[in-house]
XYZ file of C-alpha atoms in Angstrom:
328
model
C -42.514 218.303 368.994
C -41.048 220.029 365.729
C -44.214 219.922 364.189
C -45.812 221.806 366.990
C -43.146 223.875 366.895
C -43.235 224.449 363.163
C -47.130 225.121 363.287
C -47.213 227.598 366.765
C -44.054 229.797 365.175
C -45.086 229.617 361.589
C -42.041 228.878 359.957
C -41.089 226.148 357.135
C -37.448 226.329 358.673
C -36.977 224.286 361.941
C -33.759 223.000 362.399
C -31.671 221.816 365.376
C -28.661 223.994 365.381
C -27.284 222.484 369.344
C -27.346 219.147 371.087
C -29.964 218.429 373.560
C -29.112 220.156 377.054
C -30.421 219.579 380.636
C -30.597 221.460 383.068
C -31.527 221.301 387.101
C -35.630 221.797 385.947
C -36.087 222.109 382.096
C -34.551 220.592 379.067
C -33.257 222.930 375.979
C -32.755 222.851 372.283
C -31.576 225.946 369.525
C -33.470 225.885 366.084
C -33.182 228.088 362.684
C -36.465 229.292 361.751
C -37.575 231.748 359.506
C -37.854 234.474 361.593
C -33.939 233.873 362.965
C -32.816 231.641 365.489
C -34.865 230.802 369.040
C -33.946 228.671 371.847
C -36.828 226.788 372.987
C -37.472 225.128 377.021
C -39.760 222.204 377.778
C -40.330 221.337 381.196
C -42.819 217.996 380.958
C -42.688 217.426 384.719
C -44.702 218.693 387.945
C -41.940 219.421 389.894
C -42.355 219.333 393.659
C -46.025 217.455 393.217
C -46.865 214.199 395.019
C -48.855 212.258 392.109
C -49.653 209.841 394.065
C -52.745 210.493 395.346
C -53.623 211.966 391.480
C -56.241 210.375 388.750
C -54.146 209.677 385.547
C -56.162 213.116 383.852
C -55.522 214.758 387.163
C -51.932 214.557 387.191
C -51.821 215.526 383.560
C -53.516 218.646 384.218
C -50.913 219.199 387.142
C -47.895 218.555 384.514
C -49.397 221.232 382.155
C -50.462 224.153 384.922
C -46.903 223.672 386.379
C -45.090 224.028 383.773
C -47.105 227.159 381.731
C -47.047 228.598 385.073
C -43.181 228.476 385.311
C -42.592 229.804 381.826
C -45.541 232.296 382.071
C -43.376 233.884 385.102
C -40.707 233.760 383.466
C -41.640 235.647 380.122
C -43.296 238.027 382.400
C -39.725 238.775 383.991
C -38.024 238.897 381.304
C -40.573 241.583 379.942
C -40.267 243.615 383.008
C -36.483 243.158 383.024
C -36.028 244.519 379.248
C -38.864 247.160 379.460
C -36.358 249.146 381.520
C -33.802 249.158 378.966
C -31.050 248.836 381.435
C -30.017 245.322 381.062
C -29.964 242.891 378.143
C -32.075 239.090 377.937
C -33.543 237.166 375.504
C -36.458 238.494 373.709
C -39.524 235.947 374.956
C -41.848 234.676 372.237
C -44.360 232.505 373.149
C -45.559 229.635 376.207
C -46.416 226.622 374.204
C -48.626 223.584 375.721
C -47.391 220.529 374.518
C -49.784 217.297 374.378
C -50.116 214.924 377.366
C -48.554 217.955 379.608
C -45.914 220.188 380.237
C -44.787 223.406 377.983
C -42.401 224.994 375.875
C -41.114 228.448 376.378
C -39.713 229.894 373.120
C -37.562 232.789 373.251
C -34.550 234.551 371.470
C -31.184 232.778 371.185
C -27.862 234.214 372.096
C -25.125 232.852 371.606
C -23.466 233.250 375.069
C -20.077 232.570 377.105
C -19.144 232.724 380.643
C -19.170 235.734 382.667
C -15.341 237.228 382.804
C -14.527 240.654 381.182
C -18.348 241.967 381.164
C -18.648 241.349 385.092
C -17.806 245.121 386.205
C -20.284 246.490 383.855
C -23.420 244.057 384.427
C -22.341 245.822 388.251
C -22.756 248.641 387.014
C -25.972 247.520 384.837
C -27.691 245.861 388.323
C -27.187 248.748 390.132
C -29.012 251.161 387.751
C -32.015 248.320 387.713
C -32.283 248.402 390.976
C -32.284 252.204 391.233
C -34.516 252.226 388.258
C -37.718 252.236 390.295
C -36.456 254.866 392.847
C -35.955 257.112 389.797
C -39.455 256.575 388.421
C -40.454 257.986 392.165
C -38.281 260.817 392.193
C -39.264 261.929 388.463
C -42.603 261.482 389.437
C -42.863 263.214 392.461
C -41.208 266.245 390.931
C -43.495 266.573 387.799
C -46.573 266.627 390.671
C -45.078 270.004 391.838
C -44.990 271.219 388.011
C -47.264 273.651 387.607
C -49.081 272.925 383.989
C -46.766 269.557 383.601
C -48.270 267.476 380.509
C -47.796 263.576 380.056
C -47.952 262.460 376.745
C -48.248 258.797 375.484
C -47.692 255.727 378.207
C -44.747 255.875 380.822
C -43.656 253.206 383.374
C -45.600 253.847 386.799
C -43.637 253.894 389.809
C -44.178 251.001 392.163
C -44.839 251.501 395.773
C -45.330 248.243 396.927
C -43.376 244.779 397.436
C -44.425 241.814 394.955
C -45.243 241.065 391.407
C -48.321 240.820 389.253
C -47.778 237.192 388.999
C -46.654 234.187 390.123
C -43.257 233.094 389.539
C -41.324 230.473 389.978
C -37.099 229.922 391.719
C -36.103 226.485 390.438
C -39.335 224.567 390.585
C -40.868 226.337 393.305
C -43.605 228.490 393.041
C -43.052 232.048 394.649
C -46.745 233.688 395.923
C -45.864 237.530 394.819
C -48.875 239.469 396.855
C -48.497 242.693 396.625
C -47.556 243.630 400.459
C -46.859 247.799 402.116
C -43.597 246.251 403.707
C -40.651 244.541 402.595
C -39.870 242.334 406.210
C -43.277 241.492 406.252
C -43.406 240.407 402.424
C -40.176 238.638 402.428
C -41.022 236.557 405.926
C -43.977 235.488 404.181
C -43.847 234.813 401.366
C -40.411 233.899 400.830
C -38.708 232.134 404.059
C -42.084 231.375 405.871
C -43.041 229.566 402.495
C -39.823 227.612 402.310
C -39.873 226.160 405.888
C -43.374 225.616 405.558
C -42.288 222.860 402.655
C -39.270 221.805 404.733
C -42.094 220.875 407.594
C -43.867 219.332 405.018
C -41.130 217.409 403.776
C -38.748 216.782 406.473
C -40.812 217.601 409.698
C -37.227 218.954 410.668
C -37.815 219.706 414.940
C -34.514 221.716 414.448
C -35.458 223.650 412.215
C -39.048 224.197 413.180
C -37.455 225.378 416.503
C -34.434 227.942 415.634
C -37.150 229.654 413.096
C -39.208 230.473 415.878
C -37.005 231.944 417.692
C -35.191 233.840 414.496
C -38.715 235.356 413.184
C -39.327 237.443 415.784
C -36.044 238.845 415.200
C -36.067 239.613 411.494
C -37.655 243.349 411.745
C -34.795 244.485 414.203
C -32.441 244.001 411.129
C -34.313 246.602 409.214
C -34.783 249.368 411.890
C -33.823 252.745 410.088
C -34.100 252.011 406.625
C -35.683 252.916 404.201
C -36.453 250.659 401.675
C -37.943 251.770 397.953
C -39.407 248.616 395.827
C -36.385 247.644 393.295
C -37.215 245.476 390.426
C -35.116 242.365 390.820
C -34.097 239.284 388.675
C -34.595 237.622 391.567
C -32.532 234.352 390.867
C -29.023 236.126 389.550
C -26.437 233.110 390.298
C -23.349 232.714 388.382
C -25.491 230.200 386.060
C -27.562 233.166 384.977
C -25.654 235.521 383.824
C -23.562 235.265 380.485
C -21.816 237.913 378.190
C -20.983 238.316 374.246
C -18.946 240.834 372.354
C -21.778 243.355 373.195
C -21.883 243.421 376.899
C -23.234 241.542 379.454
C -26.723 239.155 379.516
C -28.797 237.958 381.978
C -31.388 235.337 381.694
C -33.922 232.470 383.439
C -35.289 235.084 385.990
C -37.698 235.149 388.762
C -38.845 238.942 388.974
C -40.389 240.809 391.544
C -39.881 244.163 393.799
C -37.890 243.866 396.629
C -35.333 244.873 398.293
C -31.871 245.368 396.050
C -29.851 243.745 398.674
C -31.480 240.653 397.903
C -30.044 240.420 394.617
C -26.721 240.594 396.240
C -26.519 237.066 398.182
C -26.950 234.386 396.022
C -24.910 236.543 393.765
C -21.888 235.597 396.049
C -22.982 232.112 396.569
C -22.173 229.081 394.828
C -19.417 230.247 392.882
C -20.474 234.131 392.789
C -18.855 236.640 390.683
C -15.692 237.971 390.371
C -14.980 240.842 392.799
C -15.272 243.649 390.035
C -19.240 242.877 389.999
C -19.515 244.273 393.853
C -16.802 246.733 393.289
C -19.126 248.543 390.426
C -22.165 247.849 392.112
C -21.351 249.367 394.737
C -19.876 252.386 393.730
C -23.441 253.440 392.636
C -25.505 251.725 395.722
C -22.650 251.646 398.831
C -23.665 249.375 401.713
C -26.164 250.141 403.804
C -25.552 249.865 407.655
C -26.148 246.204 408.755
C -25.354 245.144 405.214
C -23.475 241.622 406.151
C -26.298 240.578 408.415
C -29.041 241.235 406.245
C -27.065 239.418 403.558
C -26.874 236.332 405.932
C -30.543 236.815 406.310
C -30.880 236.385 402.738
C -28.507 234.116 401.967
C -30.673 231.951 404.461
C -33.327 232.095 401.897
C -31.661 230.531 399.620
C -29.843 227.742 401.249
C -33.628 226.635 402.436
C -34.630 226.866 398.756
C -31.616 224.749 398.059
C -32.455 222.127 400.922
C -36.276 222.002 398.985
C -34.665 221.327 395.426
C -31.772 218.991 396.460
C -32.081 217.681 399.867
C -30.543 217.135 402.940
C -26.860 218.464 401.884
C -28.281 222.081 402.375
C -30.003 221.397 406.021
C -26.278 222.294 407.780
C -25.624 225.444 406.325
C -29.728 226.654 406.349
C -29.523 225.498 410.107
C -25.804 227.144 410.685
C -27.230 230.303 409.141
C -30.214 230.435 411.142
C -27.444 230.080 414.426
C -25.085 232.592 413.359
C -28.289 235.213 413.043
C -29.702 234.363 416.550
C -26.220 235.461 418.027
């Protein structure tokens, strides 16, 4: 592995600066080089594959697209996510394949703590991501009705649509990002309908098979009057991704794509959450839109499915109680 390492970086200097860490999908390790210091993933596992029914060079192809598919979505939302100069993440470097399967993501290391006394201002800092977008529109919009208006050089493009340009992945599973007109549509699809489709798969749960069909039909009436613009998300922002140093705060291990903001906003008060001065400053610059808590139910819903598909049958009450409290 260092020798890869060594050889795909380019540097003489490689040395192990942190203890070995797991986490819930990839292992991680901090090295000196000469270019500074990076912090490097490997995932060498097909996460969420039956190999089973898989040749021996099969499944070894499987290990490898997994995991470059995982890191290649995430170094594509970290790129989105800095390119608006709003919010600070590691710098990504480069997706290496690593022999026999699986990958190595190498990206900038910073040396991190908890979120505590940075949590107002990464608030304030998610708001003006998710606003971001909106702006683009607005600026946009108003240069069209400038008479003799000249654009030098290359300038982010406004996004009208819901999606990403690739595929990325929440945990282990692999999020379809097609680019879809409207956001009820794109986030039944391709984000609940895609979770119960592997909890069928999985579980063959009659419960839940039943209370979705009666919820789907539902979901549009929750959006009646609003307007909703594309925001570019992190798309995963839990208490475990977020961090601060003496500079501000950081965010990190994203799952991009444009959706709605309040999306951002339930698993953000879930399993843990933030401290209350996150919401406070967040909302001072987006306030709650009318039929904010049920929406929020609605996607907290996603992710105590995604939840029941990483880590089993502990999540199936509270997807299944969610699903209840939205029918009433």
């Amino acid at each position: 592995m260092e020798q890869l390492l060594r050889a795909e970086l380019r540097t003489a200097t490689l040395r192990a600066f942190s203890s070995p860490g797991a986490g819930c999908i990839s292992e991680g390790r901090a090295y000196d080089t000469d270019a500074g210091p990076v912090f490097v993933k490997v995932n060498r596992r097909a996460q969420g594959c039956d190999p089973q029914p898989l040749l021996e060079s099969e499944l070894t192809a499987v290990f490898w697209m997994q995991a470059r598919q995982m890191f290649e979505g995430e170094m594509a939302s970290l790129e989105a996510l800095r390119g608006t100069g709003l919010v600070r993440a590691p710098r990504p470097i480069k997706v290496i394949d690593l022999p026999g399967g699986g990958a190595a993501f190498v990206m900038e290391y910073l040396k991190m703590r908890s979120l505590s006394s940075q949590a107002s201002k990464l608030g304030e800092q998610m708001a003006d991501l998710h606003l971001y977008n909106q702006k683009l529109g607005e600026k946009s919009r108003a240069e069209e009705n400038t008479v003799g208006r000249r654009t030098e050089g290359a300038r982010p493009q406004y996004v009208t649509q819901f999606g990403f340009h690739t595929v990325t992945c929440c945990g282990f599973i692999t999020q379809v990002n097609e680019w879809q007109d409207d956001w009820p549509t794109f986030f039944t699809r391709h984000r609940l309908q895609a979770q119960l489709d592997l909890i069928e798969k999985d579980y063959a749960d009659r419960e839940a098979r039943e209370l979705w069909s009666q919820l789907q039909v539902k979901i549009p009436d929750l959006f009646c009057g609003l307007e909703i613009v594309p925001a570019l998300l992190h798309g995963d922002l839990w208490s475990g991704n977020v961090a601060e140093d003496d500079s501000g705060p950081i965010i990190y291990d994203p799952a991009s794509f444009y959706g709605h903001s309040e999306f951002e906003l339930a698993i953000a008060s879930m399993f843990g959450g933030f401290p209350r001065s996150f919401f406070t400053a967040y909302h001072r610059k987006i306030p709650r839109a009318l039929g904010f808590d049920r929406r929020l139910l609605l996607y907290k819903l996603f992710n105590y499915l995604n939840h029941w598909n990483h880590f089993g049958w502990q999540y199936r009450s509270p997807s299944l109680g969610t699903m209840r409290k939205l029918l009433k």
